[in-house]
Amino acid sequence: MRAARLIKLVLLLQSRPSMTGGELARELEVSERTVARDVLALSEAGVPVYADRGRAGGYRLIGGYRTRLTGLGRAEAEALFLSGVPAALHDMGLADAASAARLKVSAALIPSLGDASASAAQRFHLDAPAWWRSGEPPELLPAVADAVWDDRRMTARYARRGGDEVERDLEPYGLVLKAGVWYLAARAGEQFRVYRVDRFTAVTVGEERFPRSGSFDLPAFWEERAAEFARSILRERVEVRLTPAGARLLPHVTDRRAAEESLAAGAPGDGGGVTVTLAVESLEVAYTQLLALGPEAEVLGPPGLRVQFAEAARRAARLYG
């Protein structure tokens, strides 16, 4: 533990002109007294760490010293490619590995590029979770992530939508973070399936590794499954007459792909409007979504849904008349 901390201390000083004891203590998560002892140990080992006294003082390396301890370990290299998604790194237990990898990269850069990582971090940030969603990661995510990284078979208990639990032997191929929800793409038997990580109630990672299929492509697999899922839940059809404004707004209030397909196949109407047959999840969902279009949409069918909109229009007229 101390050896790793000493290496990190050197890399920190190598990537910046100087750092105070307090700054180093915060980065290393130790006390300033421990920092002073570590600096003394480095000096005794021949690392030229110099301490500037006074209010503007701090620690710095002298004589152009540069460590060669910049080789990335496997976990650090893998984490570095995910460093643009800090929440994902934290959830999978890779935050420390990513921090070490960034320090090593910074230490390997020429001094004029030493602020590149900080500069980029202040200009671009990815906030993956959706609004109003709990930020708590699934409890078993780190274990699942370990199995994914090491290509290890795992046995998991999974709570299905109906509430009953099943046990599955899985070959975990990849993790996907979609709108704050973690999904596992895994092979069960001969088929690839998708599982919500927060529905795993127990996970046992075995010692046996599985051979990955060379033809498996996680982004392509996810895109295909996501499209299949979107199509599968759009079970109902409604007929709607839209004004030009309603046609522009339709993709913003309902499934975008379904809206664009319906508009492309729609029948032109008077005044630049269009009549479309729209795929929706349910008539209840369609009522909520299309109500947002107000007078820019007229529901023509099914008859029961049109009756709902007529009643909503009468109620609105009473309120505003």
GROMACS .gro file of C-alpha atoms in nm:
model
  321
    1MET     CA    1   0.000   0.000   0.000
    2ARG     CA    2   0.273   0.249   0.095
    3ALA     CA    3   0.482   0.167  -0.212
    4ALA     CA    4   0.185   0.244  -0.438
    5ARG     CA    5   0.128   0.571  -0.250
    6LEU     CA    6   0.492   0.674  -0.290
    7ILE     CA    7   0.476   0.609  -0.665
    8LYS     CA    8   0.157   0.812  -0.689
    9LEU     CA    9   0.319   1.097  -0.493
   10VAL     CA   10   0.612   1.108  -0.737
   11LEU     CA   11   0.378   1.102  -1.037
   12LEU     CA   12   0.172   1.384  -0.889
   13LEU     CA   13   0.481   1.601  -0.844
   14GLN     CA   14   0.606   1.508  -1.189
   15SER     CA   15   0.282   1.621  -1.352
   16ARG     CA   16   0.270   1.963  -1.177
   17PRO     CA   17   0.526   2.234  -1.100
   18SER     CA   18   0.468   2.204  -0.725
   19MET     CA   19   0.205   2.098  -0.472
   20THR     CA   20   0.142   2.193  -0.113
   21GLY     CA   21   0.130   1.937   0.164
   22GLY     CA   22  -0.244   1.988   0.192
   23GLU     CA   23  -0.299   1.928  -0.180
   24LEU     CA   24  -0.094   1.610  -0.171
   25ALA     CA   25  -0.276   1.492   0.141
   26ARG     CA   26  -0.614   1.535  -0.031
   27GLU     CA   27  -0.500   1.356  -0.347
   28LEU     CA   28  -0.347   1.067  -0.153
   29GLU     CA   29  -0.623   1.061   0.113
   30VAL     CA   30  -0.374   1.074   0.401
   31SER     CA   31  -0.267   1.333   0.659
   32GLU     CA   32  -0.009   1.605   0.592
   33ARG     CA   33   0.213   1.437   0.851
   34THR     CA   34   0.206   1.118   0.642
   35VAL     CA   35   0.293   1.322   0.332
   36ALA     CA   36   0.597   1.467   0.515
   37ARG     CA   37   0.712   1.118   0.615
   38ASP     CA   38   0.664   0.990   0.256
   39VAL     CA   39   0.864   1.282   0.116
   40LEU     CA   40   1.144   1.207   0.361
   41ALA     CA   41   1.143   0.842   0.255
   42LEU     CA   42   1.164   0.941  -0.111
   43SER     CA   43   1.453   1.176  -0.043
   44GLU     CA   44   1.641   0.901   0.140
   45ALA     CA   45   1.580   0.674  -0.160
   46GLY     CA   46   1.743   0.926  -0.393
   47VAL     CA   47   1.434   1.092  -0.541
   48PRO     CA   48   1.511   1.469  -0.552
   49VAL     CA   49   1.202   1.604  -0.375
   50TYR     CA   50   1.254   1.961  -0.255
   51ALA     CA   51   1.041   2.136   0.009
   52ASP     CA   52   0.985   2.512  -0.021
   53ARG     CA   53   0.912   2.674   0.315
   54GLY     CA   54   0.670   2.957   0.385
   55ARG     CA   55   0.311   3.044   0.294
   56ALA     CA   56   0.371   2.992  -0.080
   57GLY     CA   57   0.578   2.682  -0.019
   58GLY     CA   58   0.521   2.324  -0.120
   59TYR     CA   59   0.692   2.021  -0.265
   60ARG     CA   60   0.850   1.987  -0.609
   61LEU     CA   61   1.094   1.772  -0.800
   62ILE     CA   62   1.425   1.933  -0.894
   63GLY     CA   63   1.687   1.873  -1.158
   64GLY     CA   64   1.441   1.775  -1.429
   65TYR     CA   65   1.380   1.443  -1.254
   66ARG     CA   66   1.135   1.214  -1.435
   67THR     CA   67   1.038   0.869  -1.317
   68ARG     CA   68   1.013   0.581  -1.560
   69LEU     CA   69   0.737   0.417  -1.358
   70THR     CA   70   0.479   0.514  -1.620
   71GLY     CA   71   0.391   0.176  -1.768
   72LEU     CA   72   0.016   0.117  -1.754
   73GLY     CA   73  -0.117  -0.200  -1.593
   74ARG     CA   74  -0.403  -0.384  -1.760
   75ALA     CA   75  -0.672  -0.252  -1.526
   76GLU     CA   76  -0.536   0.103  -1.557
   77ALA     CA   77  -0.528   0.086  -1.938
   78GLU     CA   78  -0.884  -0.049  -1.956
   79ALA     CA   79  -1.007   0.212  -1.710
   80LEU     CA   80  -0.839   0.492  -1.907
   81PHE     CA   81  -1.064   0.423  -2.205
   82LEU     CA   82  -1.366   0.475  -1.978
   83SER     CA   83  -1.233   0.787  -1.808
   84GLY     CA   84  -1.484   1.010  -1.987
   85VAL     CA   85  -1.763   0.845  -1.788
   86PRO     CA   86  -1.660   0.903  -1.424
   87ALA     CA   87  -1.993   0.780  -1.283
   88ALA     CA   88  -1.953   0.450  -1.469
   89LEU     CA   89  -1.598   0.409  -1.339
   90HIS     CA   90  -1.713   0.470  -0.983
   91ASP     CA   91  -2.003   0.225  -1.016
   92MET     CA   92  -1.775  -0.054  -1.143
   93GLY     CA   93  -1.504   0.010  -0.881
   94LEU     CA   94  -1.249   0.139  -1.133
   95ALA     CA   95  -1.211   0.498  -1.016
   96ASP     CA   96  -0.872   0.437  -0.850
   97ALA     CA   97  -0.736   0.254  -1.154
   98ALA     CA   98  -0.845   0.539  -1.382
   99SER     CA   99  -0.686   0.796  -1.151
  100ALA     CA  100  -0.355   0.610  -1.157
  101ALA     CA  101  -0.370   0.574  -1.536
  102ARG     CA  102  -0.434   0.946  -1.586
  103LEU     CA  103  -0.143   1.030  -1.358
  104LYS     CA  104   0.089   0.803  -1.555
  105VAL     CA  105  -0.019   0.957  -1.883
  106SER     CA  106   0.030   1.306  -1.740
  107ALA     CA  107   0.373   1.211  -1.612
  108ALA     CA  108   0.474   1.087  -1.958
  109LEU     CA  109   0.374   1.412  -2.128
  110ILE     CA  110   0.612   1.697  -2.193
  111PRO     CA  111   0.569   1.982  -1.939
  112SER     CA  112   0.385   2.208  -2.182
  113LEU     CA  113   0.110   1.946  -2.214
  114GLY     CA  114   0.086   1.872  -1.845
  115ASP     CA  115  -0.249   2.049  -1.806
  116ALA     CA  116  -0.415   1.866  -2.097
  117SER     CA  117  -0.626   1.635  -1.880
  118ALA     CA  118  -0.751   1.918  -1.657
  119SER     CA  119  -0.820   2.135  -1.959
  120ALA     CA  120  -1.029   1.865  -2.126
  121ALA     CA  121  -1.217   1.783  -1.805
  122GLN     CA  122  -1.324   2.147  -1.769
  123ARG     CA  123  -1.461   2.157  -2.123
  124PHE     CA  124  -1.635   1.821  -2.172
  125HIS     CA  125  -1.834   1.615  -1.923
  126LEU     CA  126  -2.073   1.322  -1.976
  127ASP     CA  127  -2.358   1.291  -1.726
  128ALA     CA  128  -2.499   0.948  -1.807
  129PRO     CA  129  -2.792   0.899  -1.563
  130ALA     CA  130  -3.137   1.029  -1.654
  131TRP     CA  131  -3.302   1.312  -1.461
  132TRP     CA  132  -3.486   1.223  -1.140
  133ARG     CA  133  -3.327   0.879  -1.125
  134SER     CA  134  -3.153   0.745  -0.816
  135GLY     CA  135  -2.777   0.765  -0.845
  136GLU     CA  136  -2.720   0.448  -0.644
  137PRO     CA  137  -2.547   0.181  -0.856
  138PRO     CA  138  -2.662  -0.183  -0.837
  139GLU     CA  139  -2.500  -0.354  -0.540
  140LEU     CA  140  -2.371  -0.647  -0.748
  141LEU     CA  141  -2.235  -0.436  -1.036
  142PRO     CA  142  -1.866  -0.454  -0.931
  143ALA     CA  143  -1.882  -0.836  -0.919
  144VAL     CA  144  -2.047  -0.848  -1.261
  145ALA     CA  145  -1.793  -0.602  -1.399
  146ASP     CA  146  -1.506  -0.819  -1.271
  147ALA     CA  147  -1.654  -1.119  -1.451
  148VAL     CA  148  -1.686  -0.915  -1.772
  149TRP     CA  149  -1.326  -0.791  -1.758
  150ASP     CA  150  -1.183  -1.139  -1.690
  151ASP     CA  151  -1.416  -1.337  -1.922
  152ARG     CA  152  -1.522  -1.557  -1.629
  153ARG     CA  153  -1.838  -1.762  -1.624
  154MET     CA  154  -2.087  -1.661  -1.356
  155THR     CA  155  -2.397  -1.803  -1.196
  156ALA     CA  156  -2.667  -1.550  -1.112
  157ARG     CA  157  -3.011  -1.541  -0.958
  158TYR     CA  158  -3.236  -1.305  -1.156
  159ALA     CA  159  -3.570  -1.156  -1.052
  160ARG     CA  160  -3.800  -1.156  -1.353
  161ARG     CA  161  -4.069  -0.897  -1.412
  162GLY     CA  162  -4.338  -1.115  -1.255
  163GLY     CA  163  -4.142  -1.138  -0.929
  164ASP     CA  164  -4.024  -1.499  -0.950
  165GLU     CA  165  -3.650  -1.571  -0.946
  166VAL     CA  166  -3.457  -1.794  -1.183
  167GLU     CA  167  -3.096  -1.913  -1.179
  168ARG     CA  168  -2.884  -1.871  -1.490
  169ASP     CA  169  -2.535  -1.982  -1.589
  170LEU     CA  170  -2.398  -1.692  -1.794
  171GLU     CA  171  -2.102  -1.594  -2.005
  172PRO     CA  172  -2.088  -1.216  -1.941
  173TYR     CA  173  -1.978  -1.038  -2.260
  174GLY     CA  174  -2.038  -0.669  -2.191
  175LEU     CA  175  -2.203  -0.398  -1.983
  176VAL     CA  176  -2.416  -0.114  -2.117
  177LEU     CA  177  -2.517   0.200  -1.926
  178LYS     CA  178  -2.843   0.331  -2.072
  179ALA     CA  179  -3.004   0.639  -1.916
  180GLY     CA  180  -2.865   0.553  -1.572
  181VAL     CA  181  -2.961   0.183  -1.588
  182TRP     CA  182  -2.696  -0.090  -1.618
  183TYR     CA  183  -2.757  -0.386  -1.851
  184LEU     CA  184  -2.551  -0.702  -1.901
  185ALA     CA  185  -2.517  -0.863  -2.244
  186ALA     CA  186  -2.448  -1.230  -2.178
  187ARG     CA  187  -2.466  -1.566  -2.350
  188ALA     CA  188  -2.699  -1.815  -2.184
  189GLY     CA  189  -2.663  -2.150  -2.356
  190GLU     CA  190  -2.653  -2.076  -2.728
  191GLN     CA  191  -2.832  -1.740  -2.717
  192PHE     CA  192  -2.725  -1.387  -2.629
  193ARG     CA  193  -2.962  -1.210  -2.392
  194VAL     CA  194  -2.987  -0.880  -2.205
  195TYR     CA  195  -3.029  -0.861  -1.826
  196ARG     CA  196  -3.087  -0.562  -1.599
  197VAL     CA  197  -2.806  -0.567  -1.344
  198ASP     CA  198  -3.027  -0.425  -1.068
  199ARG     CA  199  -3.245  -0.739  -1.093
  200PHE     CA  200  -2.961  -0.973  -1.000
  201THR     CA  201  -3.018  -1.088  -0.644
  202ALA     CA  202  -2.705  -1.305  -0.619
  203VAL     CA  203  -2.393  -1.345  -0.832
  204THR     CA  204  -2.117  -1.607  -0.807
  205VAL     CA  205  -1.816  -1.555  -1.033
  206GLY     CA  206  -1.636  -1.879  -1.114
  207GLU     CA  207  -1.268  -1.942  -1.183
  208GLU     CA  208  -1.330  -2.085  -1.530
  209ARG     CA  209  -1.284  -1.852  -1.826
  210PHE     CA  210  -1.494  -1.880  -2.139
  211PRO     CA  211  -1.371  -1.827  -2.497
  212ARG     CA  212  -1.523  -1.508  -2.638
  213SER     CA  213  -1.686  -1.525  -2.977
  214GLY     CA  214  -1.475  -1.326  -3.219
  215SER     CA  215  -1.785  -1.217  -3.410
  216PHE     CA  216  -1.957  -1.055  -3.110
  217ASP     CA  217  -1.977  -0.676  -3.139
  218LEU     CA  218  -2.125  -0.512  -2.829
  219PRO     CA  219  -2.231  -0.176  -2.986
  220ALA     CA  220  -2.395  -0.351  -3.283
  221PHE     CA  221  -2.563  -0.608  -3.057
  222TRP     CA  222  -2.702  -0.339  -2.829
  223GLU     CA  223  -2.828  -0.126  -3.118
  224GLU     CA  224  -3.013  -0.424  -3.264
  225ARG     CA  225  -3.166  -0.529  -2.932
  226ALA     CA  226  -3.265  -0.172  -2.845
  227ALA     CA  227  -3.444  -0.139  -3.179
  228GLU     CA  228  -3.619  -0.474  -3.125
  229PHE     CA  229  -3.731  -0.365  -2.778
  230ALA     CA  230  -3.864  -0.034  -2.905
  231ARG     CA  231  -4.064  -0.211  -3.177
  232SER     CA  232  -4.194  -0.478  -2.939
  233ILE     CA  233  -4.359  -0.235  -2.698
  234LEU     CA  234  -4.540  -0.034  -2.970
  235ARG     CA  235  -4.841  -0.267  -2.986
  236GLU     CA  236  -5.126  -0.024  -3.059
  237ARG     CA  237  -5.204   0.205  -3.355
  238VAL     CA  238  -5.380   0.541  -3.354
  239GLU     CA  239  -5.484   0.763  -3.644
  240VAL     CA  240  -5.409   1.133  -3.602
  241ARG     CA  241  -5.459   1.442  -3.818
  242LEU     CA  242  -5.177   1.690  -3.756
  243THR     CA  243  -5.131   2.055  -3.837
  244PRO     CA  244  -4.784   2.156  -3.966
  245ALA     CA  245  -4.693   2.256  -3.610
  246GLY     CA  246  -4.822   1.924  -3.477
  247ALA     CA  247  -4.613   1.734  -3.733
  248ARG     CA  248  -4.301   1.919  -3.618
  249LEU     CA  249  -4.375   1.850  -3.252
  250LEU     CA  250  -4.478   1.485  -3.283
  251PRO     CA  251  -4.123   1.337  -3.255
  252HIS     CA  252  -4.076   1.531  -2.929
  253VAL     CA  253  -4.380   1.387  -2.749
  254THR     CA  254  -4.373   1.021  -2.857
  255ASP     CA  255  -4.126   0.759  -2.976
  256ARG     CA  256  -3.906   0.943  -3.224
  257ARG     CA  257  -3.853   0.654  -3.464
  258ALA     CA  258  -4.224   0.566  -3.470
  259ALA     CA  259  -4.313   0.933  -3.524
  260GLU     CA  260  -4.068   0.975  -3.812
  261GLU     CA  261  -4.189   0.654  -3.980
  262SER     CA  262  -4.553   0.758  -3.950
  263LEU     CA  263  -4.483   1.106  -4.086
  264ALA     CA  264  -4.291   0.964  -4.383
  265ALA     CA  265  -4.585   0.736  -4.470
  266GLY     CA  266  -4.857   0.991  -4.387
  267ALA     CA  267  -5.121   1.128  -4.621
  268PRO     CA  268  -5.090   1.504  -4.692
  269GLY     CA  269  -5.388   1.711  -4.581
  270ASP     CA  270  -5.519   2.065  -4.616
  271GLY     CA  271  -5.299   2.358  -4.522
  272GLY     CA  272  -4.977   2.158  -4.512
  273GLY     CA  273  -5.100   1.916  -4.246
  274VAL     CA  274  -5.076   1.537  -4.255
  275THR     CA  275  -5.278   1.237  -4.139
  276VAL     CA  276  -5.071   0.957  -3.987
  277THR     CA  277  -5.108   0.610  -3.838
  278LEU     CA  278  -4.887   0.615  -3.531
  279ALA     CA  279  -4.751   0.312  -3.342
  280VAL     CA  280  -4.783   0.361  -2.965
  281GLU     CA  281  -4.718   0.159  -2.651
  282SER     CA  282  -5.083   0.169  -2.537
  283LEU     CA  283  -5.391   0.385  -2.577
  284GLU     CA  284  -5.336   0.522  -2.225
  285VAL     CA  285  -4.983   0.630  -2.316
  286ALA     CA  286  -5.103   0.774  -2.647
  287TYR     CA  287  -5.363   0.983  -2.463
  288THR     CA  288  -5.097   1.134  -2.235
  289GLN     CA  289  -4.849   1.196  -2.517
  290LEU     CA  290  -5.084   1.339  -2.780
  291LEU     CA  291  -5.264   1.557  -2.527
  292ALA     CA  292  -4.944   1.762  -2.514
  293LEU     CA  293  -5.003   1.867  -2.877
  294GLY     CA  294  -5.330   2.040  -2.785
  295PRO     CA  295  -5.517   2.180  -3.088
  296GLU     CA  296  -5.229   2.085  -3.321
  297ALA     CA  297  -5.356   1.723  -3.331
  298GLU     CA  298  -5.697   1.567  -3.390
  299VAL     CA  299  -5.731   1.200  -3.293
  300LEU     CA  300  -5.945   1.019  -3.552
  301GLY     CA  301  -5.932   0.669  -3.407
  302PRO     CA  302  -5.976   0.432  -3.238
  303PRO     CA  303  -6.323   0.563  -3.148
  304GLY     CA  304  -6.275   0.517  -2.773
  305LEU     CA  305  -5.960   0.731  -2.775
  306ARG     CA  306  -6.134   0.999  -2.982
  307VAL     CA  307  -6.412   1.010  -2.720
  308GLN     CA  308  -6.148   1.067  -2.449
  309PHE     CA  309  -6.001   1.359  -2.643
  310ALA     CA  310  -6.345   1.507  -2.710
  311GLU     CA  311  -6.421   1.500  -2.338
  312ALA     CA  312  -6.081   1.657  -2.262
  313ALA     CA  313  -6.157   1.933  -2.513
  314ARG     CA  314  -6.495   2.002  -2.353
  315ARG     CA  315  -6.339   2.019  -2.008
  316ALA     CA  316  -6.070   2.259  -2.134
  317ALA     CA  317  -6.338   2.475  -2.299
  318ARG     CA  318  -6.529   2.498  -1.971
  319LEU     CA  319  -6.212   2.597  -1.787
  320TYR     CA  320  -6.106   2.865  -2.035
  321GLY     CA  321  -6.440   2.967  -2.184
   0.00000   0.00000   0.00000
